[in-house]
Amino acid sequence: MSVRSAIASWLTRLYFTRLRKKGGSLDLSILSKLPDGALLPLRREGVDPVPEIGALRDREPVSRLPIPGMTVWLVSGYDEAKEVLGDAKAFSNDFRHLVGVGGAGADQNPGGLGFCDPPDHTRLRRLLTPEFTMRRLSRLTPRIHAIVEEQLTHLEKAARESPDGTADLVEHFAMPVPALVICELLGVPYEERDAFQQFSVARFDVLGGAGASFGAVSQSLDYLRGVVAEQRRHPGEGLLGMLVREHGENITDEELTGLADGVLTGGLETTASMLALGTMIMLKDREHFDAIRDAQDPAAVAAPFVDELLRHLTVVQTAFPRFAREDTVIGGVPVSGGDIVIVSLSAADRDPRLGADMDAFLPSRPPTASHLAFGYGIHRCIGAELGKMELRAAFPQLVRRFPELQLAVDPAALEFRKLSIVYGVDTLPVKI
Ligand code: HEM
């Protein structure tokens, strides 16, 4: 494999995987090929991006990442990030040219919308958009509340049955809530849901393994192909059934699978991380927990809490890699056609140009709706409203059901994911 395609494959894997084995150890075979500085956008201290990237952003918002064999730019400034994300003409999301037509992974589109450009992106996104309007999403509201309540019951049962009265909030709450909401959205039949949930969680384990490869992604896509085939035969009420009924002749099974996979990849781990890290923040700093618990109108307190949480955590640390189509400039810095551009969303969302004291978590600050936690431009998260609906329902229900909720471990002992595109914790032991 040439250096170029090795790096291309690494970048792609970097996006999909946590670059670690299930046990948490790093896949050193990949990392050892990269200089330390190349991993800067994935490094954090607790929930904060490391100070080095903040200093770099303030000094050089567009800088070269030290990756041998090709030019990779790190964009860490807010304005510069918007320049890149907002210009789909100058920057492509399609990495397949890097692995070569017919090369490993060239026929895969494992991220759905996130890895394609207009006109394909425009056509596919247009098909999905009607399912993500507030009107259409509002049909999910009662189901989201019911799913949250059911998972809180599971959490309670797990804590009661455990000898030390603790339970893992990630396993019983943060992961299953978004997995089941995605089932609702896609229209996965009830009898399939246990399998779907297990598959979704396993998918991230598969991807996290040292042997993660296009082949492994492909295997996990097989499950979704089955779901799509079933919807083709018996279209249901959800997103897949709607696509089959209304656009069945204009969309291939492979495209449907890619879209379903993109929704799963986009909506599961992100929302799960927000739920787990958000709970951790509330439990470390009880003031936020009490404010939601004691509010007359918890929804009114939860909304600014969630918005600030999204910005502060920016769990999707970097956007999908972009490729400069031709020579251009970012923030006045010349970039050549073919260069790779990594946008650090987490550094950009702490940029002082967004406001004062951006490293602090302040739900009372004036709304920063323009943060980049959901990206910007044509690839801005299609599930942003759905994600917010889940978070705004889940936090108030959690604190009201378990007003004495506590972390069951010292916060300093919590293990955060290392070098993962979607930042988070894999377990969060709590006492109810
Ligand atoms: C709070 C949770 C979420 C966060 C923080 C988040 C974040 C993001 C970000 C940053 C992007 C843009 C990446 C880029 O431009 O390179 C994105 C795109 C995307 N997200 Fe989300 N997301 C969340 C929830 C969801 C949900 C619930 C769904 C669907 C059920 C979803 C589906 C997608 C899809 C399909 C894309 C690709 C859109 C496109 O390329 O046109 N996300 N998300």
mmCIF file of N, CA, C and O in Angstrom, residues 43-132:
data_model
loop_
_atom_site.group_PDB
_atom_site.id
_atom_site.type_symbol
_atom_site.label_atom_id
_atom_site.label_comp_id
_atom_site.label_asym_id
_atom_site.label_seq_id
_atom_site.Cartn_x
_atom_site.Cartn_y
_atom_site.Cartn_z
ATOM 1 N N ARG A 43 -6.947 15.129 21.141
ATOM 2 C CA ARG A 43 -6.494 15.051 22.537
ATOM 3 C C ARG A 43 -7.326 15.960 23.431
ATOM 4 O O ARG A 43 -7.618 17.096 23.077
ATOM 5 N N ARG A 44 -7.654 15.440 24.598
ATOM 6 C CA ARG A 44 -8.380 16.273 25.583
ATOM 7 C C ARG A 44 -7.815 16.050 26.972
ATOM 8 O O ARG A 44 -7.158 15.028 27.230
ATOM 9 N N GLU A 45 -8.123 17.004 27.843
ATOM 10 C CA GLU A 45 -7.874 16.826 29.275
ATOM 11 C C GLU A 45 -9.238 16.892 29.938
ATOM 12 O O GLU A 45 -9.858 17.963 29.959
ATOM 13 N N GLY A 46 -9.726 15.751 30.427
ATOM 14 C CA GLY A 46 -11.113 15.718 30.893
ATOM 15 C C GLY A 46 -12.016 16.022 29.704
ATOM 16 O O GLY A 46 -11.854 15.408 28.647
ATOM 17 N N VAL A 47 -12.928 16.997 29.861
ATOM 18 C CA VAL A 47 -13.786 17.307 28.712
ATOM 19 C C VAL A 47 -13.207 18.431 27.837
ATOM 20 O O VAL A 47 -13.784 18.780 26.815
ATOM 21 N N ASP A 48 -12.065 18.971 28.230
ATOM 22 C CA ASP A 48 -11.533 20.128 27.495
ATOM 23 C C ASP A 48 -10.504 19.728 26.441
ATOM 24 O O ASP A 48 -9.638 18.894 26.716
ATOM 25 N N PRO A 49 -10.564 20.357 25.264
ATOM 26 C CA PRO A 49 -9.467 20.164 24.306
ATOM 27 C C PRO A 49 -8.156 20.567 24.985
ATOM 28 O O PRO A 49 -8.159 21.494 25.812
ATOM 29 N N VAL A 50 -7.046 19.879 24.666
ATOM 30 C CA VAL A 50 -5.786 20.209 25.352
ATOM 31 C C VAL A 50 -5.413 21.678 25.103
ATOM 32 O O VAL A 50 -5.727 22.218 24.034
ATOM 33 N N PRO A 51 -4.761 22.305 26.072
ATOM 34 C CA PRO A 51 -4.443 23.740 25.896
ATOM 35 C C PRO A 51 -3.623 24.012 24.634
ATOM 36 O O PRO A 51 -3.749 25.081 24.034
ATOM 37 N N GLU A 52 -2.822 23.026 24.196
ATOM 38 C CA GLU A 52 -1.964 23.255 23.010
ATOM 39 C C GLU A 52 -2.789 23.619 21.778
ATOM 40 O O GLU A 52 -2.384 24.446 20.980
ATOM 41 N N ILE A 53 -3.970 23.000 21.640
ATOM 42 C CA ILE A 53 -4.728 23.297 20.411
ATOM 43 C C ILE A 53 -5.376 24.678 20.512
ATOM 44 O O ILE A 53 -5.503 25.391 19.509
ATOM 45 N N GLY A 54 -5.710 25.095 21.747
ATOM 46 C CA GLY A 54 -6.240 26.447 21.927
ATOM 47 C C GLY A 54 -5.163 27.472 21.581
ATOM 48 O O GLY A 54 -5.427 28.465 20.881
ATOM 49 N N ALA A 55 -3.937 27.206 22.045
ATOM 50 C CA ALA A 55 -2.836 28.138 21.765
ATOM 51 C C ALA A 55 -2.558 28.183 20.263
ATOM 52 O O ALA A 55 -2.362 29.263 19.684
ATOM 53 N N LEU A 56 -2.603 27.017 19.623
ATOM 54 C CA LEU A 56 -2.364 26.955 18.176
ATOM 55 C C LEU A 56 -3.448 27.732 17.427
ATOM 56 O O LEU A 56 -3.161 28.493 16.499
ATOM 57 N N ARG A 57 -4.709 27.520 17.837
ATOM 58 C CA ARG A 57 -5.831 28.226 17.200
ATOM 59 C C ARG A 57 -5.632 29.742 17.280
ATOM 60 O O ARG A 57 -5.819 30.454 16.298
ATOM 61 N N ASP A 58 -5.209 30.222 18.473
ATOM 62 C CA ASP A 58 -5.085 31.662 18.645
ATOM 63 C C ASP A 58 -3.885 32.222 17.871
ATOM 64 O O ASP A 58 -3.872 33.373 17.466
ATOM 65 N N ARG A 59 -2.874 31.372 17.642
ATOM 66 C CA ARG A 59 -1.655 31.813 16.963
ATOM 67 C C ARG A 59 -1.748 31.574 15.460
ATOM 68 O O ARG A 59 -1.374 32.408 14.652
ATOM 69 N N GLU A 60 -2.275 30.390 15.076
ATOM 70 C CA GLU A 60 -2.209 29.959 13.680
ATOM 71 C C GLU A 60 -3.455 29.121 13.370
ATOM 72 O O GLU A 60 -3.399 27.886 13.364
ATOM 73 N N PRO A 61 -4.596 29.778 13.128
ATOM 74 C CA PRO A 61 -5.860 29.029 13.004
ATOM 75 C C PRO A 61 -5.904 28.061 11.822
ATOM 76 O O PRO A 61 -6.760 27.183 11.776
ATOM 77 N N VAL A 62 -4.978 28.244 10.879
ATOM 78 C CA VAL A 62 -4.836 27.258 9.794
ATOM 79 C C VAL A 62 -3.372 26.833 9.824
ATOM 80 O O VAL A 62 -2.485 27.642 9.567
ATOM 81 N N SER A 63 -3.114 25.557 10.184
ATOM 82 C CA SER A 63 -1.710 25.137 10.325
ATOM 83 C C SER A 63 -1.515 23.772 9.672
ATOM 84 O O SER A 63 -2.485 23.057 9.416
ATOM 85 N N ARG A 64 -0.256 23.410 9.407
ATOM 86 C CA ARG A 64 0.034 22.108 8.796
ATOM 87 C C ARG A 64 0.103 21.050 9.880
ATOM 88 O O ARG A 64 0.738 21.241 10.919
ATOM 89 N N LEU A 65 -0.536 19.890 9.654
ATOM 90 C CA LEU A 65 -0.366 18.772 10.577
ATOM 91 C C LEU A 65 0.853 17.980 10.116
ATOM 92 O O LEU A 65 1.008 17.739 8.913
ATOM 93 N N PRO A 66 1.692 17.557 11.059
ATOM 94 C CA PRO A 66 2.904 16.855 10.637
ATOM 95 C C PRO A 66 2.612 15.411 10.223
ATOM 96 O O PRO A 66 2.809 14.488 10.997
ATOM 97 N N ILE A 67 2.128 15.231 9.015
ATOM 98 C CA ILE A 67 1.878 13.878 8.507
ATOM 99 C C ILE A 67 2.741 13.706 7.258
ATOM 100 O O ILE A 67 2.610 14.487 6.307
ATOM 101 N N PRO A 68 3.603 12.697 7.266
ATOM 102 C CA PRO A 68 4.536 12.566 6.143
ATOM 103 C C PRO A 68 3.816 12.119 4.865
ATOM 104 O O PRO A 68 2.823 11.416 4.928
ATOM 105 N N GLY A 69 4.326 12.561 3.743
ATOM 106 C CA GLY A 69 3.859 12.038 2.461
ATOM 107 C C GLY A 69 2.694 12.786 1.856
ATOM 108 O O GLY A 69 2.372 12.582 0.701
ATOM 109 N N MET A 70 2.019 13.589 2.623
ATOM 110 C CA MET A 70 0.917 14.366 2.052
ATOM 111 C C MET A 70 0.646 15.605 2.896
ATOM 112 O O MET A 70 1.075 15.680 4.051
ATOM 113 N N THR A 71 -0.057 16.561 2.298
ATOM 114 C CA THR A 71 -0.301 17.807 3.016
ATOM 115 C C THR A 71 -1.666 17.759 3.693
ATOM 116 O O THR A 71 -2.691 17.624 3.028
ATOM 117 N N VAL A 72 -1.630 17.838 5.003
ATOM 118 C CA VAL A 72 -2.882 17.824 5.775
ATOM 119 C C VAL A 72 -2.925 19.103 6.604
ATOM 120 O O VAL A 72 -2.000 19.388 7.372
ATOM 121 N N TRP A 73 -4.000 19.868 6.451
ATOM 122 C CA TRP A 73 -4.155 21.130 7.178
ATOM 123 C C TRP A 73 -5.088 20.928 8.361
ATOM 124 O O TRP A 73 -6.099 20.221 8.250
ATOM 125 N N LEU A 74 -4.734 21.581 9.463
ATOM 126 C CA LEU A 74 -5.622 21.588 10.621
ATOM 127 C C LEU A 74 -6.232 22.979 10.730
ATOM 128 O O LEU A 74 -5.510 23.973 10.866
ATOM 129 N N VAL A 75 -7.562 23.034 10.661
ATOM 130 C CA VAL A 75 -8.248 24.317 10.786
ATOM 131 C C VAL A 75 -8.903 24.351 12.160
ATOM 132 O O VAL A 75 -9.812 23.570 12.449
ATOM 133 N N SER A 76 -8.425 25.244 13.029
ATOM 134 C CA SER A 76 -8.918 25.245 14.410
ATOM 135 C C SER A 76 -9.636 26.544 14.784
ATOM 136 O O SER A 76 -10.237 26.633 15.846
ATOM 137 N N GLY A 77 -9.584 27.558 13.910
ATOM 138 C CA GLY A 77 -10.262 28.831 14.193
ATOM 139 C C GLY A 77 -11.722 28.768 13.753
ATOM 140 O O GLY A 77 -12.068 28.082 12.784
ATOM 141 N N TYR A 78 -12.575 29.496 14.450
ATOM 142 C CA TYR A 78 -14.017 29.458 14.172
ATOM 143 C C TYR A 78 -14.344 29.980 12.763
ATOM 144 O O TYR A 78 -15.022 29.302 11.986
ATOM 145 N N ASP A 79 -13.845 31.174 12.435
ATOM 146 C CA ASP A 79 -14.188 31.753 11.125
ATOM 147 C C ASP A 79 -13.645 30.887 9.989
ATOM 148 O O ASP A 79 -14.305 30.666 8.974
ATOM 149 N N GLU A 80 -12.418 30.391 10.191
ATOM 150 C CA GLU A 80 -11.773 29.588 9.152
ATOM 151 C C GLU A 80 -12.516 28.260 8.985
ATOM 152 O O GLU A 80 -12.665 27.745 7.873
ATOM 153 N N ALA A 81 -13.006 27.694 10.119
ATOM 154 C CA ALA A 81 -13.763 26.440 10.052
ATOM 155 C C ALA A 81 -15.027 26.636 9.212
ATOM 156 O O ALA A 81 -15.360 25.819 8.352
ATOM 157 N N LYS A 82 -15.697 27.777 9.423
ATOM 158 C CA LYS A 82 -16.914 28.047 8.650
ATOM 159 C C LYS A 82 -16.599 28.242 7.164
ATOM 160 O O LYS A 82 -17.375 27.845 6.304
ATOM 161 N N GLU A 83 -15.426 28.838 6.906
ATOM 162 C CA GLU A 83 -15.019 29.014 5.497
ATOM 163 C C GLU A 83 -14.956 27.658 4.788
ATOM 164 O O GLU A 83 -15.422 27.506 3.667
ATOM 165 N N VAL A 84 -14.351 26.673 5.477
ATOM 166 C CA VAL A 84 -14.178 25.355 4.849
ATOM 167 C C VAL A 84 -15.521 24.629 4.764
ATOM 168 O O VAL A 84 -15.926 24.150 3.696
ATOM 169 N N LEU A 85 -16.226 24.564 5.896
ATOM 170 C CA LEU A 85 -17.461 23.774 5.933
ATOM 171 C C LEU A 85 -18.548 24.394 5.056
ATOM 172 O O LEU A 85 -19.432 23.702 4.553
ATOM 173 N N GLY A 86 -18.448 25.712 4.869
ATOM 174 C CA GLY A 86 -19.480 26.409 4.099
ATOM 175 C C GLY A 86 -19.208 26.428 2.604
ATOM 176 O O GLY A 86 -20.007 26.975 1.847
ATOM 177 N N ASP A 87 -18.103 25.843 2.158
ATOM 178 C CA ASP A 87 -17.762 25.930 0.741
ATOM 179 C C ASP A 87 -17.602 24.536 0.128
ATOM 180 O O ASP A 87 -16.484 24.025 -0.038
ATOM 181 N N ALA A 88 -18.745 23.942 -0.224
ATOM 182 C CA ALA A 88 -18.697 22.575 -0.779
ATOM 183 C C ALA A 88 -18.173 22.564 -2.214
ATOM 184 O O ALA A 88 -17.859 21.512 -2.749
ATOM 185 N N LYS A 89 -18.079 23.769 -2.817
ATOM 186 C CA LYS A 89 -17.509 23.809 -4.183
ATOM 187 C C LYS A 89 -15.998 23.632 -4.109
ATOM 188 O O LYS A 89 -15.396 22.953 -4.918
ATOM 189 N N ALA A 90 -15.398 24.256 -3.104
ATOM 190 C CA ALA A 90 -13.930 24.194 -2.999
ATOM 191 C C ALA A 90 -13.465 22.925 -2.288
ATOM 192 O O ALA A 90 -12.366 22.446 -2.529
ATOM 193 N N PHE A 91 -14.329 22.378 -1.396
ATOM 194 C CA PHE A 91 -13.880 21.237 -0.582
ATOM 195 C C PHE A 91 -14.833 20.052 -0.743
ATOM 196 O O PHE A 91 -16.046 20.182 -0.536
ATOM 197 N N SER A 92 -14.242 18.901 -1.079
ATOM 198 C CA SER A 92 -15.041 17.694 -1.306
ATOM 199 C C SER A 92 -15.025 16.802 -0.071
ATOM 200 O O SER A 92 -14.059 16.794 0.694
ATOM 201 N N ASN A 93 -16.102 16.027 0.117
ATOM 202 C CA ASN A 93 -16.162 15.039 1.206
ATOM 203 C C ASN A 93 -15.902 13.631 0.694
ATOM 204 O O ASN A 93 -15.879 12.693 1.473
ATOM 205 N N ASP A 94 -15.775 13.468 -0.605
ATOM 206 C CA ASP A 94 -15.694 12.129 -1.181
ATOM 207 C C ASP A 94 -14.246 11.657 -1.177
ATOM 208 O O ASP A 94 -13.421 12.176 -1.917
ATOM 209 N N PHE A 95 -13.965 10.667 -0.328
ATOM 210 C CA PHE A 95 -12.577 10.221 -0.185
ATOM 211 C C PHE A 95 -12.226 9.125 -1.177
ATOM 212 O O PHE A 95 -11.098 8.664 -1.236
ATOM 213 N N ARG A 96 -13.218 8.672 -1.962
ATOM 214 C CA ARG A 96 -12.963 7.461 -2.739
ATOM 215 C C ARG A 96 -11.864 7.628 -3.781
ATOM 216 O O ARG A 96 -11.187 6.674 -4.118
ATOM 217 N N HIS A 97 -11.681 8.880 -4.247
ATOM 218 C CA HIS A 97 -10.605 9.076 -5.223
ATOM 219 C C HIS A 97 -9.251 8.748 -4.617
ATOM 220 O O HIS A 97 -8.308 8.403 -5.309
ATOM 221 N N LEU A 98 -9.148 8.831 -3.294
ATOM 222 C CA LEU A 98 -7.856 8.581 -2.660
ATOM 223 C C LEU A 98 -7.512 7.097 -2.622
ATOM 224 O O LEU A 98 -6.355 6.716 -2.680
ATOM 225 N N VAL A 99 -8.548 6.248 -2.477
ATOM 226 C CA VAL A 99 -8.257 4.816 -2.448
ATOM 227 C C VAL A 99 -8.327 4.225 -3.852
ATOM 228 O O VAL A 99 -7.994 3.067 -4.048
ATOM 229 N N GLY A 100 -8.764 5.028 -4.804
ATOM 230 C CA GLY A 100 -8.736 4.595 -6.192
ATOM 231 C C GLY A 100 -9.966 3.777 -6.542
ATOM 232 O O GLY A 100 -10.399 2.937 -5.767
ATOM 233 N N VAL A 101 -10.521 4.027 -7.715
ATOM 234 C CA VAL A 101 -11.695 3.255 -8.140
ATOM 235 C C VAL A 101 -11.268 1.797 -8.216
ATOM 236 O O VAL A 101 -10.238 1.468 -8.780
ATOM 237 N N GLY A 102 -12.053 0.926 -7.583
ATOM 238 C CA GLY A 102 -11.706 -0.503 -7.595
ATOM 239 C C GLY A 102 -10.779 -0.874 -6.463
ATOM 240 O O GLY A 102 -10.557 -2.049 -6.195
ATOM 241 N N GLY A 103 -10.232 0.106 -5.757
ATOM 242 C CA GLY A 103 -9.356 -0.204 -4.617
ATOM 243 C C GLY A 103 -10.178 -0.591 -3.414
ATOM 244 O O GLY A 103 -11.407 -0.529 -3.443
ATOM 245 N N ALA A 104 -9.474 -0.998 -2.333
ATOM 246 C CA ALA A 104 -10.189 -1.420 -1.137
ATOM 247 C C ALA A 104 -11.093 -0.309 -0.661
ATOM 248 O O ALA A 104 -10.639 0.802 -0.421
ATOM 249 N N GLY A 105 -12.356 -0.597 -0.570
ATOM 250 C CA GLY A 105 -13.274 0.405 -0.027
ATOM 251 C C GLY A 105 -13.817 1.366 -1.060
ATOM 252 O O GLY A 105 -14.678 2.175 -0.763
ATOM 253 N N ALA A 106 -13.322 1.267 -2.306
ATOM 254 C CA ALA A 106 -13.765 2.243 -3.297
ATOM 255 C C ALA A 106 -15.259 2.138 -3.580
ATOM 256 O O ALA A 106 -15.899 3.105 -3.950
ATOM 257 N N ASP A 107 -15.807 0.899 -3.424
ATOM 258 C CA ASP A 107 -17.221 0.740 -3.723
ATOM 259 C C ASP A 107 -18.095 0.932 -2.479
ATOM 260 O O ASP A 107 -19.284 0.728 -2.509
ATOM 261 N N GLN A 108 -17.481 1.298 -1.377
ATOM 262 C CA GLN A 108 -18.263 1.467 -0.155
ATOM 263 C C GLN A 108 -18.678 2.925 0.000
ATOM 264 O O GLN A 108 -17.953 3.825 -0.368
ATOM 265 N N ASN A 109 -19.809 3.092 0.575
ATOM 266 C CA ASN A 109 -20.174 4.449 0.965
ATOM 267 C C ASN A 109 -20.644 4.361 2.402
ATOM 268 O O ASN A 109 -21.821 4.512 2.692
ATOM 269 N N PRO A 110 -19.690 4.078 3.311
ATOM 270 C CA PRO A 110 -20.128 3.663 4.635
ATOM 271 C C PRO A 110 -20.634 4.805 5.507
ATOM 272 O O PRO A 110 -21.018 4.569 6.625
ATOM 273 N N GLY A 111 -20.665 6.003 5.041
ATOM 274 C CA GLY A 111 -21.180 7.059 5.900
ATOM 275 C C GLY A 111 -22.402 7.738 5.326
ATOM 276 O O GLY A 111 -22.863 8.731 5.850
ATOM 277 N N GLY A 112 -22.944 7.207 4.229
ATOM 278 C CA GLY A 112 -24.113 7.833 3.624
ATOM 279 C C GLY A 112 -23.784 9.247 3.190
ATOM 280 O O GLY A 112 -22.774 9.491 2.516
ATOM 281 N N LEU A 113 -24.628 10.187 3.644
ATOM 282 C CA LEU A 113 -24.504 11.578 3.212
ATOM 283 C C LEU A 113 -23.133 12.190 3.465
ATOM 284 O O LEU A 113 -22.650 12.996 2.676
ATOM 285 N N GLY A 114 -22.534 11.814 4.573
ATOM 286 C CA GLY A 114 -21.304 12.464 5.010
ATOM 287 C C GLY A 114 -20.139 12.285 4.059
ATOM 288 O O GLY A 114 -19.174 13.039 4.110
ATOM 289 N N PHE A 115 -20.199 11.289 3.200
ATOM 290 C CA PHE A 115 -19.068 11.026 2.321
ATOM 291 C C PHE A 115 -19.384 11.257 0.857
ATOM 292 O O PHE A 115 -18.705 10.730 -0.008
ATOM 293 N N CYS A 116 -20.425 12.018 0.582
ATOM 294 C CA CYS A 116 -20.657 12.308 -0.830
ATOM 295 C C CYS A 116 -20.851 13.807 -1.058
ATOM 296 O O CYS A 116 -21.082 14.573 -0.129
ATOM 297 N N ASP A 117 -20.695 14.182 -2.302
ATOM 298 C CA ASP A 117 -20.753 15.587 -2.727
ATOM 299 C C ASP A 117 -22.004 15.797 -3.577
ATOM 300 O O ASP A 117 -22.574 14.847 -4.095
ATOM 301 N N PRO A 118 -22.383 17.079 -3.788
ATOM 302 C CA PRO A 118 -23.424 17.356 -4.767
ATOM 303 C C PRO A 118 -22.953 16.855 -6.147
ATOM 304 O O PRO A 118 -21.733 16.854 -6.381
ATOM 305 N N PRO A 119 -23.775 16.394 -7.066
ATOM 306 C CA PRO A 119 -25.240 16.411 -6.931
ATOM 307 C C PRO A 119 -25.810 15.215 -6.147
ATOM 308 O O PRO A 119 -26.964 15.266 -5.754
ATOM 309 N N ASP A 120 -24.996 14.161 -5.913
ATOM 310 C CA ASP A 120 -25.538 13.003 -5.176
ATOM 311 C C ASP A 120 -26.018 13.420 -3.787
ATOM 312 O O ASP A 120 -27.078 13.015 -3.328
ATOM 313 N N HIS A 121 -25.183 14.237 -3.117
ATOM 314 C CA HIS A 121 -25.532 14.651 -1.763
ATOM 315 C C HIS A 121 -26.863 15.401 -1.762
ATOM 316 O O HIS A 121 -27.736 15.145 -0.940
ATOM 317 N N THR A 122 -27.025 16.302 -2.727
ATOM 318 C CA THR A 122 -28.247 17.116 -2.787
ATOM 319 C C THR A 122 -29.467 16.209 -2.980
ATOM 320 O O THR A 122 -30.477 16.351 -2.294
ATOM 321 N N ARG A 123 -29.322 15.256 -3.901
ATOM 322 C CA ARG A 123 -30.451 14.362 -4.201
ATOM 323 C C ARG A 123 -30.796 13.513 -2.975
ATOM 324 O O ARG A 123 -31.948 13.428 -2.568
ATOM 325 N N LEU A 124 -29.772 12.911 -2.350
ATOM 326 C CA LEU A 124 -30.045 12.011 -1.221
ATOM 327 C C LEU A 124 -30.545 12.786 -0.005
ATOM 328 O O LEU A 124 -31.455 12.347 0.690
ATOM 329 N N ARG A 125 -29.941 13.949 0.235
ATOM 330 C CA ARG A 125 -30.350 14.717 1.421
ATOM 331 C C ARG A 125 -31.797 15.187 1.267
ATOM 332 O O ARG A 125 -32.554 15.200 2.223
ATOM 333 N N ARG A 126 -32.139 15.555 0.027
ATOM 334 C CA ARG A 126 -33.512 16.010 -0.226
ATOM 335 C C ARG A 126 -34.533 14.907 0.086
ATOM 336 O O ARG A 126 -35.642 15.160 0.510
ATOM 337 N N LEU A 127 -34.124 13.664 -0.156
ATOM 338 C CA LEU A 127 -35.033 12.549 0.145
ATOM 339 C C LEU A 127 -35.256 12.414 1.650
ATOM 340 O O LEU A 127 -36.344 12.093 2.103
ATOM 341 N N LEU A 128 -34.190 12.670 2.413
ATOM 342 C CA LEU A 128 -34.279 12.479 3.866
ATOM 343 C C LEU A 128 -34.933 13.655 4.589
ATOM 344 O O LEU A 128 -35.580 13.474 5.613
ATOM 345 N N THR A 129 -34.733 14.864 4.039
ATOM 346 C CA THR A 129 -35.136 16.069 4.771
ATOM 347 C C THR A 129 -36.582 16.043 5.296
ATOM 348 O O THR A 129 -36.806 16.410 6.447
ATOM 349 N N PRO A 130 -37.558 15.584 4.481
ATOM 350 C CA PRO A 130 -38.943 15.636 4.998
ATOM 351 C C PRO A 130 -39.129 14.870 6.305
ATOM 352 O O PRO A 130 -39.982 15.229 7.112
ATOM 353 N N GLU A 131 -38.327 13.838 6.546
ATOM 354 C CA GLU A 131 -38.466 13.058 7.788
ATOM 355 C C GLU A 131 -37.864 13.779 8.977
ATOM 356 O O GLU A 131 -38.038 13.375 10.118
ATOM 357 N N PHE A 132 -37.095 14.842 8.729
ATOM 358 C CA PHE A 132 -36.407 15.539 9.821
ATOM 359 C C PHE A 132 -36.985 16.925 10.084
ATOM 360 O O PHE A 132 -36.376 17.724 10.777
#
